[in-house]
Amino acid sequence: MRTLIITPYDAQWPPRFAQECAWLQAALGQTVIAIHHIGSTSVPGLAAKPVIDILLVAAALDELDRCTPALARLGYRARGENGIPGRRYFVKGGDRRTHQLHAFAAGDRQIINHLAFRDYLRQHPEIAAQYAQVKYAAAQACDNDIPRYQALKSAFIGHHLQRAIAALA
């Protein structure tokens, strides 16, 4: 069973992302349009689960699906859509998860949402600090129940995602 831990920001998260990005690009080639560091580990100063979230923009999902063996060689396990239509979700590290790969076809609205929320937190450190407190409280209250942890954060994320999207207009 995975243990949910929130840790203070680690300056090694961006270099760990950069290394993983290079390996993904080499393994997937032209299937990849872009690779982004997302999630809390991508926001300087923000406490997070020590798991690197990666957003991969694929030319097409069927092309990416054919690359599943290459991702497996990098240690990723395919989890299908995992609750989000149009996504391909992969995890690395088993119970000691180190990376989560969220892949979408170019043009998918989820790409904009992930990048907008990340950029919003980067631009508003006071909101990122509030988010850290929400995450610490949710982790304490959820007793390692990941869906409960996510649910306890959802109102905060939804509110600020709306603000982030509105700021793009």
Short mmCIF file of C-alpha atoms in Angstrom, two decimals:
data_model
loop_
_atom_site.label_atom_id
_atom_site.label_comp_id
_atom_site.label_asym_id
_atom_site.label_seq_id
_atom_site.Cartn_x
_atom_site.Cartn_y
_atom_site.Cartn_z
CA MET A 1 0.00 0.00 0.00
CA ARG A 2 1.24 3.45 -0.90
CA THR A 3 1.81 5.87 1.95
CA LEU A 4 0.71 9.42 1.24
CA ILE A 5 3.38 11.88 2.35
CA ILE A 6 3.57 15.61 1.70
CA THR A 7 7.12 16.95 1.83
CA PRO A 8 8.60 20.44 1.63
CA TYR A 9 9.72 21.57 -1.81
CA ASP A 10 12.84 19.79 -3.08
CA ALA A 11 15.14 21.64 -5.50
CA GLN A 12 15.99 18.24 -7.06
CA TRP A 13 12.50 17.87 -8.54
CA PRO A 14 13.16 20.01 -11.65
CA PRO A 15 16.42 18.17 -12.53
CA ARG A 16 14.68 14.82 -11.97
CA PHE A 17 11.96 15.96 -14.37
CA ALA A 18 14.56 17.09 -16.92
CA GLN A 19 16.30 13.70 -16.85
CA GLU A 20 13.02 11.83 -17.20
CA CYS A 21 11.97 14.16 -20.01
CA ALA A 22 15.16 13.33 -21.93
CA TRP A 23 14.55 9.59 -21.50
CA LEU A 24 10.92 9.91 -22.61
CA GLN A 25 11.83 11.97 -25.66
CA ALA A 26 14.50 9.44 -26.66
CA ALA A 27 12.12 6.49 -26.17
CA LEU A 28 9.08 8.00 -27.88
CA GLY A 29 10.61 10.12 -30.65
CA GLN A 30 8.17 11.88 -32.94
CA THR A 31 5.15 10.61 -31.04
CA VAL A 32 5.94 13.45 -28.61
CA ILE A 33 4.97 17.01 -29.42
CA ALA A 34 5.83 18.40 -25.98
CA ILE A 35 6.63 17.31 -22.44
CA HIS A 36 5.84 19.54 -19.46
CA HIS A 37 6.58 19.36 -15.75
CA ILE A 38 3.21 19.80 -14.01
CA GLY A 39 1.73 19.26 -10.60
CA SER A 40 3.01 20.53 -7.30
CA THR A 41 6.62 19.43 -7.86
CA SER A 42 6.72 21.91 -10.76
CA VAL A 43 5.92 24.92 -8.56
CA PRO A 44 8.97 26.37 -6.79
CA GLY A 45 8.52 26.38 -3.03
CA LEU A 46 5.34 24.29 -3.00
CA ALA A 47 5.11 21.28 -0.70
CA ALA A 48 4.11 18.12 -2.55
CA LYS A 49 3.94 14.38 -2.68
CA PRO A 50 7.46 13.56 -3.88
CA VAL A 51 6.16 12.27 -7.22
CA ILE A 52 7.09 14.01 -10.46
CA ASP A 53 3.99 14.68 -12.58
CA ILE A 54 4.66 14.81 -16.30
CA LEU A 55 2.30 16.02 -19.00
CA LEU A 56 3.02 14.50 -22.38
CA VAL A 57 1.39 15.97 -25.47
CA ALA A 58 1.19 13.23 -28.09
CA ALA A 59 0.67 13.59 -31.81
CA ALA A 60 -2.07 10.95 -31.48
CA LEU A 61 -3.12 8.54 -28.76
CA ASP A 62 -3.01 5.52 -31.07
CA GLU A 63 0.64 6.33 -31.79
CA LEU A 64 1.31 6.61 -28.07
CA ASP A 65 -0.51 3.33 -27.41
CA ARG A 66 1.95 1.61 -29.76
CA CYS A 67 4.77 3.01 -27.59
CA THR A 68 3.57 1.31 -24.39
CA PRO A 69 6.38 -1.31 -24.58
CA ALA A 70 8.98 1.50 -24.80
CA LEU A 71 7.45 3.14 -21.73
CA ALA A 72 7.49 -0.21 -19.92
CA ARG A 73 11.24 -0.45 -20.61
CA LEU A 74 11.59 2.90 -18.79
CA GLY A 75 9.70 1.44 -15.82
CA TYR A 76 6.23 2.83 -16.54
CA ARG A 77 3.10 0.77 -16.00
CA ALA A 78 0.07 1.61 -18.16
CA ARG A 79 -3.14 2.37 -16.27
CA GLY A 80 -5.38 3.28 -19.24
CA GLU A 81 -7.49 6.41 -18.94
CA ASN A 82 -7.70 5.98 -15.16
CA GLY A 83 -10.89 8.01 -14.85
CA ILE A 84 -10.17 10.82 -17.33
CA PRO A 85 -11.51 10.23 -20.86
CA GLY A 86 -8.90 10.80 -23.55
CA ARG A 87 -5.96 10.39 -21.17
CA ARG A 88 -3.29 7.74 -21.07
CA TYR A 89 -1.94 7.41 -17.53
CA PHE A 90 1.30 5.68 -16.58
CA VAL A 91 2.99 5.26 -13.20
CA LYS A 92 6.58 4.49 -12.31
CA GLY A 93 7.98 3.16 -9.05
CA GLY A 94 5.22 0.85 -7.78
CA ASP A 95 4.28 1.51 -4.14
CA ARG A 96 7.21 3.94 -3.96
CA ARG A 97 5.90 5.89 -6.92
CA THR A 98 8.41 8.32 -8.38
CA HIS A 99 6.66 9.55 -11.54
CA GLN A 100 3.19 9.90 -13.00
CA LEU A 101 2.79 10.43 -16.72
CA HIS A 102 -0.42 12.03 -17.96
CA ALA A 103 -0.61 11.87 -21.76
CA PHE A 104 -3.15 13.55 -24.01
CA ALA A 105 -3.47 14.08 -27.73
CA ALA A 106 -2.59 17.56 -28.96
CA GLY A 107 -5.54 19.91 -28.56
CA ASP A 108 -7.11 18.18 -25.56
CA ARG A 109 -8.60 20.67 -23.07
CA GLN A 110 -6.87 18.92 -20.16
CA ILE A 111 -3.52 20.18 -21.47
CA ILE A 112 -4.65 23.78 -21.08
CA ASN A 113 -6.09 23.06 -17.62
CA HIS A 114 -2.90 21.46 -16.28
CA LEU A 115 -0.63 24.18 -17.63
CA ALA A 116 -2.94 27.03 -16.57
CA PHE A 117 -3.17 25.74 -12.98
CA ARG A 118 0.60 25.21 -12.78
CA ASP A 119 1.34 28.67 -14.15
CA TYR A 120 -1.26 30.27 -11.88
CA LEU A 121 0.39 28.74 -8.79
CA ARG A 122 3.81 29.84 -10.02
CA GLN A 123 2.55 33.40 -10.47
CA HIS A 124 0.70 33.52 -7.13
CA PRO A 125 2.95 32.22 -4.34
CA GLU A 126 0.37 33.20 -1.72
CA ILE A 127 -2.16 30.87 -3.37
CA ALA A 128 0.50 28.15 -3.62
CA ALA A 129 1.11 28.53 0.13
CA GLN A 130 -2.63 28.17 0.79
CA TYR A 131 -2.66 25.09 -1.43
CA ALA A 132 0.19 23.58 0.60
CA GLN A 133 -1.88 23.98 3.76
CA VAL A 134 -4.87 22.35 2.07
CA LYS A 135 -2.67 19.43 1.02
CA TYR A 136 -1.13 18.96 4.48
CA ALA A 137 -4.61 18.98 6.05
CA ALA A 138 -6.02 16.60 3.42
CA ALA A 139 -3.11 14.19 3.86
CA GLN A 140 -3.62 14.15 7.62
CA ALA A 141 -7.39 13.63 7.29
CA CYS A 142 -7.42 10.96 4.56
CA ASP A 143 -5.55 8.09 6.27
CA ASN A 144 -3.70 7.14 3.04
CA ASP A 145 -6.94 7.01 1.05
CA ILE A 146 -5.84 8.65 -2.22
CA PRO A 147 -9.36 9.24 -3.62
CA ARG A 148 -10.33 10.89 -0.31
CA TYR A 149 -7.17 13.02 -0.42
CA GLN A 150 -8.06 14.16 -3.93
CA ALA A 151 -11.64 14.87 -2.92
CA LEU A 152 -10.52 16.99 0.02
CA LYS A 153 -8.47 19.15 -2.37
CA SER A 154 -11.03 19.35 -5.16
CA ALA A 155 -12.91 22.50 -4.11
CA PHE A 156 -9.68 24.47 -3.77
CA ILE A 157 -8.38 23.21 -7.11
CA GLY A 158 -11.69 23.82 -8.89
CA HIS A 159 -11.96 27.39 -7.62
CA HIS A 160 -8.41 28.31 -8.55
CA LEU A 161 -8.49 26.46 -11.86
CA GLN A 162 -11.46 28.63 -12.84
CA ARG A 163 -9.45 31.72 -11.90
CA ALA A 164 -6.44 30.43 -13.85
CA ILE A 165 -8.53 29.80 -16.98
CA ALA A 166 -10.22 33.19 -16.66
CA ALA A 167 -6.80 34.84 -16.52
CA LEU A 168 -5.99 33.31 -19.92
CA ALA A 169 -8.93 35.09 -21.58
#
